[in-house]
Amino acid sequence: MLQLMKTLVVGANGKIGRIYCRIAAERGIPSRALLRDPEQRTYFESIGVETALGDLEDEFASTLEGCDRVVFTAGSGGKTGGDKTLLIDLYGAIRVIEACEATGVDHFVMVSAMRAEQPLAGPPAIRHYLVAKKLADERLRASPVAHTILRPGLLTDEPASGRIRVDVAPGSGHKISRENVALCILASFDQPSARGQTVDLLDGDEPIATLFAARDCS
Amino acid sequence: MLQLMKTLVVGANGKIGRIYCRIAAERGIPSRALLRDPEQRTYFESIGVETALGDLEDEFASTLEGCDRVVFTAGSGGKTGGDKTLLIDLYGAIRVIEACEATGVDHFVMVSAMRAEQPLAGPPAIRHYLVAKKLADERLRASPVAHTILRPGLLTDEPASGRIRVDVAPGSGHKISRENVALCILASFDQPSARGQTVDLLDGDEPIATLFAARDCS
């Protein structure tokens, strides 16, 4: 039986989500964009990506039907308050993970954030955001669903270089282009050794194609 | 060996915390008030309660030394944003639970909130708060530390009636006085059958003294 791999993109209308959907469509990789607002459909129709309407603060579980992969790149963004960080970035993520557990999703890729593991060491303005990402990551790690956690640094709109680094030692830079992050999501789904891994991501010199292959899976 | 039971009160300077400390002092039950600001000491000195300085967003673990009981009634309050709800009500609670696990605290009483288990069914303005309480409660339930979770309804400044109800069916009222909540915290520590229980709390007709004794412990 031919298995069709379709990926539900949660947060599809965000910057990384839109880039991911475009690149996936260019490569013929099936995606479904989870959208909250019907007016967001135009872009996805223009790039040939299927859409489904749902709301992380309400109902969305039916949009998982027929999907065996999920990427979570939803974020309430900097324009809303900490209440939405709690409701979307954290509780939205938990509810999506629970729905994936209920429906038997095969692989979940989480777009987290660099240094999420130590929220109180982060800049005061984003500490609450780092707490949300940390707790969502921990919930995913405790799940039986296979998962990969990507933790990019400061996001830029530069075009993809196709090359990254996972060494976040001080002095190694702290930026990564969103296009590179989208390519790393695709690599996560492609490479069996990506399962169970948490990796920091910065622009660098390592080809994305060898991101997980080159890493110790322990 | 005589075992001295001392309770660390986290959120001591909040309304419930201050009432709890006063009643405990009147009854000769040892407490230590965890305070963030030295200026908050005056009240506790006036009622004869020991204080310790610590900050849930920074260091506080040393304030647990010599305490075998903890009550968590810290809340960022309505005046701050959702970022503080994440940092205090949720992550502060998690860090206190972790510290209790590390130091072998015997009993943890959490002051949660009615209907925290279904945050998205709550009023929109407090949904993020209910998420924080739900996730903190879940973390406590997963802990090896013995615990009691109290979930009061809408808090009032009425004097204690000494009588409550745990039936939150619609139409049964939705308020409880903070003094009654403080008495329920004391009852939680007193009654062995309180361990492992989660109870909703409203003003009612049931004597607080029989709150846990009368309930099924399953």
Short mmCIF file of C-alpha atoms in Angstrom, two decimals:
data_model
loop_
_atom_site.label_atom_id
_atom_site.label_comp_id
_atom_site.label_asym_id
_atom_site.label_seq_id
_atom_site.Cartn_x
_atom_site.Cartn_y
_atom_site.Cartn_z
CA MET A 1 0.00 0.00 0.00
CA LEU A 2 1.35 3.36 -0.96
CA GLN A 3 1.50 5.62 2.04
CA LEU A 4 0.73 9.25 1.35
CA MET A 5 2.59 11.54 3.70
CA LYS A 6 0.68 14.74 4.26
CA THR A 7 1.85 17.41 6.67
CA LEU A 8 -0.50 19.64 8.65
CA VAL A 9 1.18 23.02 8.98
CA VAL A 10 0.06 24.65 12.24
CA GLY A 11 0.84 28.34 12.05
CA ALA A 12 0.85 28.17 8.24
CA ASN A 13 0.12 31.86 7.86
CA GLY A 14 3.15 32.90 9.92
CA LYS A 15 6.38 33.83 8.19
CA ILE A 16 8.06 30.43 8.55
CA GLY A 17 4.78 28.64 7.79
CA ARG A 18 4.28 30.46 4.51
CA ILE A 19 7.86 29.80 3.41
CA TYR A 20 7.62 26.13 4.39
CA CYS A 21 4.39 25.69 2.42
CA ARG A 22 5.87 27.35 -0.67
CA ILE A 23 9.05 25.24 -0.68
CA ALA A 24 7.10 22.05 0.05
CA ALA A 25 4.75 22.82 -2.85
CA GLU A 26 7.72 23.48 -5.16
CA ARG A 27 9.08 20.05 -4.26
CA GLY A 28 5.74 18.27 -4.61
CA ILE A 29 5.52 17.47 -0.90
CA PRO A 30 1.87 17.46 0.24
CA SER A 31 0.89 19.99 2.91
CA ARG A 32 -2.30 21.24 4.45
CA ALA A 33 -2.26 24.78 5.80
CA LEU A 34 -4.23 25.21 9.03
CA LEU A 35 -5.76 28.69 8.85
CA ARG A 36 -7.95 30.59 11.28
CA ASP A 37 -9.34 33.08 8.78
CA PRO A 38 -10.81 32.25 5.34
CA GLU A 39 -9.21 35.41 3.97
CA GLN A 40 -5.80 33.84 4.56
CA ARG A 41 -6.58 31.26 1.85
CA THR A 42 -5.54 33.40 -1.13
CA TYR A 43 -1.80 32.96 -0.71
CA PHE A 44 -2.04 29.19 -0.26
CA GLU A 45 -4.32 28.79 -3.26
CA SER A 46 -1.81 30.78 -5.32
CA ILE A 47 0.99 28.33 -4.43
CA GLY A 48 -1.22 25.25 -4.75
CA VAL A 49 -1.42 24.26 -1.10
CA GLU A 50 -4.54 22.73 0.44
CA THR A 51 -6.08 24.65 3.35
CA ALA A 52 -8.31 23.83 6.32
CA LEU A 53 -9.99 26.14 8.81
CA GLY A 54 -9.45 25.70 12.53
CA ASP A 55 -8.62 27.68 15.64
CA LEU A 56 -6.06 26.71 18.29
CA GLU A 57 -8.24 28.43 20.88
CA ASP A 58 -11.27 26.43 19.78
CA GLU A 59 -11.73 23.49 17.40
CA PHE A 60 -9.05 22.23 15.03
CA ALA A 61 -8.78 18.46 15.54
CA SER A 62 -10.72 17.56 12.38
CA THR A 63 -8.09 19.32 10.28
CA LEU A 64 -5.64 16.54 11.21
CA GLU A 65 -7.66 13.96 9.31
CA GLY A 66 -5.50 12.28 6.66
CA CYS A 67 -2.29 13.90 7.94
CA ASP A 68 0.52 11.80 9.34
CA ARG A 69 2.97 14.61 9.93
CA VAL A 70 2.63 17.89 11.78
CA VAL A 71 4.83 20.94 11.96
CA PHE A 72 4.03 23.40 14.73
CA THR A 73 5.23 26.90 13.94
CA ALA A 74 2.33 28.85 15.40
CA GLY A 75 3.14 31.81 17.57
CA SER A 76 1.04 34.61 18.86
CA GLY A 77 3.77 37.02 17.76
CA GLY A 78 5.13 40.15 19.34
CA LYS A 79 2.03 42.26 18.76
CA THR A 80 -0.20 40.40 21.20
CA GLY A 81 0.23 40.05 24.95
CA GLY A 82 1.44 37.28 27.20
CA ASP A 83 -2.11 35.98 27.47
CA LYS A 84 -1.94 34.86 23.85
CA THR A 85 1.53 33.38 24.40
CA LEU A 86 -0.07 31.16 27.03
CA LEU A 87 -3.09 30.32 24.87
CA ILE A 88 -1.32 29.76 21.52
CA ASP A 89 2.39 29.07 21.93
CA LEU A 90 1.90 26.87 24.99
CA TYR A 91 -1.65 25.60 25.36
CA GLY A 92 -2.24 25.53 21.60
CA ALA A 93 0.89 23.39 21.23
CA ILE A 94 -0.21 21.05 24.03
CA ARG A 95 -3.65 20.62 22.46
CA VAL A 96 -2.12 19.87 19.04
CA ILE A 97 0.22 17.30 20.62
CA GLU A 98 -2.77 15.70 22.39
CA ALA A 99 -4.70 15.58 19.11
CA CYS A 100 -1.70 13.97 17.40
CA GLU A 101 -1.55 11.34 20.13
CA ALA A 102 -5.25 10.62 19.64
CA THR A 103 -5.01 10.27 15.85
CA GLY A 104 -1.67 8.48 15.61
CA VAL A 105 0.41 11.12 13.83
CA ASP A 106 3.76 9.65 12.82
CA HIS A 107 6.13 12.61 13.23
CA PHE A 108 5.84 16.05 14.87
CA VAL A 109 8.31 18.83 14.18
CA MET A 110 8.27 21.65 16.71
CA VAL A 111 9.70 25.06 15.89
CA SER A 112 10.91 26.14 19.32
CA ALA A 113 13.49 28.76 20.26
CA MET A 114 17.17 28.83 21.11
CA ARG A 115 17.87 28.82 24.86
CA ALA A 116 14.26 27.93 25.69
CA GLU A 117 15.59 25.49 28.28
CA GLN A 118 16.70 28.33 30.56
CA PRO A 119 13.96 30.95 30.34
CA LEU A 120 15.11 33.05 33.28
CA ALA A 121 18.55 33.46 31.71
CA GLY A 122 16.97 35.11 28.67
CA PRO A 123 16.27 38.80 28.07
CA PRO A 124 13.47 39.97 30.43
CA ALA A 125 11.16 40.95 27.56
CA ILE A 126 11.00 37.39 26.19
CA ARG A 127 11.33 35.28 29.34
CA HIS A 128 7.63 34.43 29.38
CA TYR A 129 7.88 33.39 25.72
CA LEU A 130 10.83 31.13 26.52
CA VAL A 131 8.84 29.55 29.37
CA ALA A 132 6.02 28.78 26.92
CA LYS A 133 8.44 27.20 24.44
CA LYS A 134 10.25 25.23 27.15
CA LEU A 135 7.06 23.74 28.55
CA ALA A 136 5.69 22.92 25.09
CA ASP A 137 8.98 21.20 24.23
CA GLU A 138 8.86 19.21 27.47
CA ARG A 139 5.30 18.10 26.75
CA LEU A 140 6.35 16.94 23.29
CA ARG A 141 9.37 15.04 24.65
CA ALA A 142 7.05 13.20 27.04
CA SER A 143 4.79 12.17 24.15
CA PRO A 144 4.87 8.81 22.42
CA VAL A 145 4.65 10.69 19.09
CA ALA A 146 8.03 10.75 17.28
CA HIS A 147 9.29 14.31 17.26
CA THR A 148 12.05 16.68 16.32
CA ILE A 149 12.54 19.97 18.14
CA LEU A 150 14.21 22.78 16.18
CA ARG A 151 15.41 25.76 18.18
CA PRO A 152 16.35 28.61 15.86
CA GLY A 153 18.08 31.76 17.00
CA LEU A 154 17.05 35.26 15.95
CA LEU A 155 15.03 34.95 12.75
CA THR A 156 15.86 36.97 9.63
CA ASP A 157 14.29 37.35 6.20
CA GLU A 158 17.53 36.56 4.35
CA PRO A 159 17.30 33.99 1.54
CA ALA A 160 18.30 30.45 2.45
CA SER A 161 22.01 29.71 2.37
CA GLY A 162 21.26 26.01 2.81
CA ARG A 163 23.93 25.94 5.49
CA ILE A 164 23.54 26.10 9.23
CA ARG A 165 25.32 25.41 12.48
CA VAL A 166 24.12 23.82 15.67
CA ASP A 167 26.87 25.19 17.90
CA VAL A 168 25.39 28.07 19.88
CA ALA A 169 28.53 28.81 21.88
CA PRO A 170 28.95 32.53 22.60
CA GLY A 171 30.54 34.37 19.72
CA SER A 172 29.18 32.02 17.08
CA GLY A 173 26.49 34.46 15.90
CA HIS A 174 22.86 34.26 16.82
CA LYS A 175 20.82 34.59 13.61
CA ILE A 176 19.20 32.24 11.14
CA SER A 177 17.11 32.91 8.07
CA ARG A 178 13.52 31.71 8.10
CA GLU A 179 14.12 30.01 4.76
CA ASN A 180 16.90 27.99 6.34
CA VAL A 181 14.53 27.03 9.17
CA ALA A 182 11.93 25.87 6.60
CA LEU A 183 14.60 23.72 4.92
CA CYS A 184 15.51 22.24 8.31
CA ILE A 185 11.85 21.29 8.86
CA LEU A 186 11.88 19.44 5.54
CA ALA A 187 15.16 17.74 6.52
CA SER A 188 13.60 16.70 9.83
CA PHE A 189 10.84 14.83 8.04
CA ASP A 190 13.27 13.33 5.51
CA GLN A 191 15.93 11.95 7.80
CA PRO A 192 15.05 9.02 10.08
CA SER A 193 17.78 10.03 12.53
CA ALA A 194 15.98 13.34 13.16
CA ARG A 195 13.47 11.55 15.37
CA GLY A 196 14.03 12.22 19.04
CA GLN A 197 16.49 15.03 18.41
CA THR A 198 16.49 18.60 19.71
CA VAL A 199 18.83 20.89 17.78
CA ASP A 200 19.72 24.55 17.99
CA LEU A 201 19.87 26.29 14.62
CA LEU A 202 21.95 29.21 13.42
CA ASP A 203 23.17 30.23 9.97
CA GLY A 204 26.51 28.54 9.43
CA ASP A 205 28.64 26.32 7.21
CA GLU A 206 27.12 22.87 7.65
CA PRO A 207 24.91 21.65 4.78
CA ILE A 208 21.34 21.19 5.99
CA ALA A 209 21.28 17.83 4.18
CA THR A 210 23.68 16.41 6.76
CA LEU A 211 22.13 18.12 9.79
CA PHE A 212 20.88 14.99 11.47
CA ALA A 213 23.00 12.40 9.70
CA ALA A 214 26.15 13.92 11.15
CA ARG A 215 24.85 14.11 14.68
CA ASP A 216 25.03 11.66 17.49
CA CYS A 217 21.54 10.35 18.08
CA SER A 218 22.04 9.64 21.76
CA MET B 1 12.22 12.85 67.81
CA LEU B 2 9.84 15.76 67.82
CA GLN B 3 9.07 16.83 64.29
CA LEU B 4 8.49 20.52 63.82
CA MET B 5 6.09 21.26 60.99
CA LYS B 6 6.86 24.60 59.39
CA THR B 7 4.99 25.87 56.35
CA LEU B 8 6.57 28.05 53.69
CA VAL B 9 3.87 30.41 52.43
CA VAL B 10 4.56 31.27 48.78
CA GLY B 11 2.59 34.36 47.89
CA ALA B 12 2.42 35.34 51.56
CA ASN B 13 1.87 38.99 50.79
CA GLY B 14 -1.21 38.28 48.67
CA LYS B 15 -4.65 38.57 50.21
CA ILE B 16 -5.08 34.87 50.98
CA GLY B 17 -1.44 34.58 52.05
CA ARG B 18 -1.75 37.36 54.62
CA ILE B 19 -4.95 35.91 56.05
CA TYR B 20 -3.46 32.42 56.21
CA CYS B 21 -0.36 33.69 58.04
CA ARG B 22 -2.46 35.62 60.56
CA ILE B 23 -4.76 32.69 61.38
CA ALA B 24 -1.84 30.26 61.54
CA ALA B 25 -0.04 32.60 63.94
CA GLU B 26 -3.16 32.90 66.11
CA ARG B 27 -3.26 29.10 66.34
CA GLY B 28 0.46 28.75 67.04
CA ILE B 29 1.12 26.97 63.75
CA PRO B 30 4.61 27.85 62.48
CA SER B 31 4.83 29.62 59.10
CA ARG B 32 7.51 31.34 57.11
CA ALA B 33 6.35 34.08 54.75
CA LEU B 34 8.24 34.15 51.44
CA LEU B 35 8.52 37.82 50.47
CA ARG B 36 10.08 39.53 47.49
CA ASP B 37 10.43 42.96 49.03
CA PRO B 38 11.91 43.74 52.48
CA GLU B 39 9.28 46.45 52.90
CA GLN B 40 6.62 43.73 53.01
CA ARG B 41 8.07 42.49 56.32
CA THR B 42 6.23 44.97 58.57
CA TYR B 43 2.88 43.20 58.50
CA PHE B 44 4.37 39.78 59.20
CA GLU B 45 6.51 41.08 62.04
CA SER B 46 3.37 42.63 63.54
CA ILE B 47 1.61 39.25 63.60
CA GLY B 48 4.70 37.33 64.71
CA VAL B 49 5.39 35.41 61.51
CA GLU B 50 8.92 34.63 60.34
CA THR B 51 9.89 35.98 56.91
CA ALA B 52 12.42 35.09 54.21
CA LEU B 53 13.35 36.97 51.07
CA GLY B 54 13.17 35.27 47.68
CA ASP B 55 11.89 35.83 44.17
CA LEU B 56 9.94 33.31 42.08
CA GLU B 57 11.56 34.80 38.98
CA ASP B 58 15.02 34.35 40.46
CA GLU B 59 16.30 32.60 43.60
CA PHE B 60 14.08 31.30 46.38
CA ALA B 61 15.10 27.68 47.04
CA SER B 62 17.08 28.47 50.20
CA THR B 63 13.90 29.81 51.81
CA LEU B 64 12.57 26.22 51.89
CA GLU B 65 15.24 25.17 54.38
CA GLY B 66 13.61 23.75 57.51
CA CYS B 67 10.12 23.74 55.99
CA ASP B 68 8.24 20.50 55.42
CA ARG B 69 5.03 22.01 54.15
CA VAL B 70 4.36 24.51 51.39
CA VAL B 71 1.28 26.45 50.41
CA PHE B 72 1.37 28.09 47.00
CA THR B 73 -0.96 31.04 46.75
CA ALA B 74 1.18 33.31 44.62
CA GLY B 75 -0.45 35.04 41.71
CA SER B 76 0.66 37.85 39.52
CA GLY B 77 -2.76 39.44 40.00
CA GLY B 78 -4.98 41.31 37.62
CA LYS B 79 -2.81 44.39 37.36
CA THR B 80 0.03 42.72 35.47
CA GLY B 81 -0.07 41.12 32.03
CA GLY B 82 -0.16 37.56 30.79
CA ASP B 83 3.64 37.50 30.74
CA LYS B 84 3.65 37.55 34.54
CA THR B 85 0.91 34.91 34.65
CA LEU B 86 3.29 32.66 32.73
CA LEU B 87 6.30 33.56 34.87
CA ILE B 88 4.65 33.50 38.33
CA ASP B 89 1.41 31.52 38.34
CA LEU B 90 2.76 28.79 36.07
CA TYR B 91 6.54 28.72 35.92
CA GLY B 92 6.93 29.99 39.48
CA ALA B 93 4.67 27.15 40.63
CA ILE B 94 6.64 24.58 38.64
CA ARG B 95 9.93 25.81 40.07
CA VAL B 96 8.56 25.67 43.63
CA ILE B 97 7.30 22.12 43.03
CA GLU B 98 10.73 21.15 41.68
CA ALA B 99 12.40 22.69 44.73
CA CYS B 100 10.03 20.75 47.00
CA GLU B 101 10.91 17.53 45.20
CA ALA B 102 14.61 18.26 45.69
CA THR B 103 14.29 19.03 49.40
CA GLY B 104 11.74 16.37 50.33
CA VAL B 105 8.82 18.56 51.36
CA ASP B 106 6.09 16.44 52.94
CA HIS B 107 2.89 18.18 51.78
CA PHE B 108 2.13 20.86 49.18
CA VAL B 109 -1.17 22.73 49.13
CA MET B 110 -1.93 24.52 45.87
CA VAL B 111 -4.46 27.32 45.70
CA SER B 112 -5.78 26.85 42.17
CA ALA B 113 -9.04 28.05 40.61
CA MET B 114 -12.48 26.64 39.97
CA ARG B 115 -12.92 25.26 36.44
CA ALA B 116 -9.18 25.41 35.74
CA GLU B 117 -9.49 22.00 34.08
CA GLN B 118 -11.35 23.48 31.11
CA PRO B 119 -9.67 26.80 30.39
CA LEU B 120 -11.30 27.43 27.01
CA ALA B 121 -14.76 27.12 28.56
CA GLY B 122 -13.99 30.03 30.88
CA PRO B 123 -14.57 33.73 30.31
CA PRO B 124 -12.21 35.01 27.56
CA ALA B 125 -10.51 37.51 29.87
CA ILE B 126 -9.25 34.80 32.24
CA ARG B 127 -8.69 31.86 29.91
CA HIS B 128 -4.92 32.31 29.92
CA TYR B 129 -5.00 32.41 33.72
CA LEU B 130 -6.99 29.16 33.81
CA VAL B 131 -4.44 27.55 31.46
CA ALA B 132 -1.65 28.54 33.87
CA LYS B 133 -3.53 27.07 36.84
CA LYS B 134 -4.46 23.88 34.96
CA LEU B 135 -0.87 23.20 33.90
CA ALA B 136 0.52 23.97 37.36
CA ASP B 137 -2.07 21.59 38.88
CA GLU B 138 -1.11 18.87 36.40
CA ARG B 139 2.57 19.29 37.22
CA LEU B 140 1.78 18.95 40.92
CA ARG B 141 -0.34 15.83 40.37
CA ALA B 142 2.58 14.24 38.51
CA SER B 143 4.89 14.95 41.46
CA PRO B 144 5.84 12.44 44.14
CA VAL B 145 5.25 15.19 46.73
CA ALA B 146 1.96 14.68 48.59
CA HIS B 147 -0.42 17.44 47.62
CA THR B 148 -3.86 18.93 47.94
CA ILE B 149 -5.32 21.16 45.25
CA LEU B 150 -7.93 23.70 46.35
CA ARG B 151 -9.94 25.36 43.61
CA PRO B 152 -11.90 28.29 45.00
CA GLY B 153 -14.52 30.19 43.06
CA LEU B 154 -14.74 33.97 42.95
CA LEU B 155 -12.92 35.33 45.99
CA THR B 156 -14.55 37.79 48.38
CA ASP B 157 -13.37 39.69 51.46
CA GLU B 158 -16.26 38.45 53.64
CA PRO B 159 -15.32 37.09 57.07
CA ALA B 160 -15.04 33.32 57.32
CA SER B 161 -18.28 31.45 57.83
CA GLY B 162 -16.34 28.25 58.49
CA ARG B 163 -18.70 26.51 56.10
CA ILE B 164 -18.19 25.65 52.47
CA ARG B 165 -19.47 23.48 49.68
CA VAL B 166 -17.63 21.49 47.04
CA ASP B 167 -20.55 21.12 44.65
CA VAL B 168 -20.03 23.59 41.82
CA ALA B 169 -23.11 22.61 39.83
CA PRO B 170 -24.68 25.59 38.05
CA GLY B 171 -26.94 27.60 40.32
CA SER B 172 -25.03 26.71 43.47
CA GLY B 173 -23.38 30.13 43.73
CA HIS B 174 -19.83 30.90 42.73
CA LYS B 175 -18.21 32.82 45.58
CA ILE B 176 -16.04 32.00 48.54
CA SER B 177 -14.45 34.20 51.15
CA ARG B 178 -10.67 34.33 51.30
CA GLU B 179 -10.84 33.62 55.03
CA ASN B 180 -12.71 30.40 54.29
CA VAL B 181 -10.01 29.49 51.76
CA ALA B 182 -7.33 30.10 54.41
CA LEU B 183 -9.19 27.79 56.80
CA CYS B 184 -9.37 25.15 54.08
CA ILE B 185 -5.59 25.36 53.64
CA LEU B 186 -5.19 24.70 57.37
CA ALA B 187 -7.65 21.80 57.12
CA SER B 188 -5.66 20.37 54.19
CA PHE B 189 -2.53 20.18 56.31
CA ASP B 190 -4.45 18.79 59.30
CA GLN B 191 -6.36 15.97 57.68
CA PRO B 192 -4.44 12.96 56.34
CA SER B 193 -7.22 12.20 53.86
CA ALA B 194 -6.60 15.56 52.16
CA ARG B 195 -3.53 14.15 50.46
CA GLY B 196 -4.09 13.46 46.79
CA GLN B 197 -7.38 15.35 46.69
CA THR B 198 -8.50 18.14 44.36
CA VAL B 199 -11.57 20.00 45.64
CA ASP B 200 -13.60 22.91 44.38
CA LEU B 201 -14.51 25.43 47.07
CA LEU B 202 -17.51 27.71 47.45
CA ASP B 203 -19.16 29.24 50.49
CA GLY B 204 -21.79 26.79 51.69
CA ASP B 205 -23.16 24.77 54.59
CA GLU B 206 -20.56 22.05 55.13
CA PRO B 207 -18.23 22.56 58.10
CA ILE B 208 -14.65 22.98 56.91
CA ALA B 209 -13.56 20.56 59.64
CA THR B 210 -15.21 17.70 57.76
CA LEU B 211 -14.17 18.83 54.28
CA PHE B 212 -11.85 15.93 53.53
CA ALA B 213 -13.09 13.44 56.10
CA ALA B 214 -16.47 13.33 54.39
CA ARG B 215 -15.11 12.87 50.91
CA ASP B 216 -14.31 9.78 48.95
CA CYS B 217 -10.55 9.57 48.61
CA SER B 218 -10.60 7.66 45.35
#
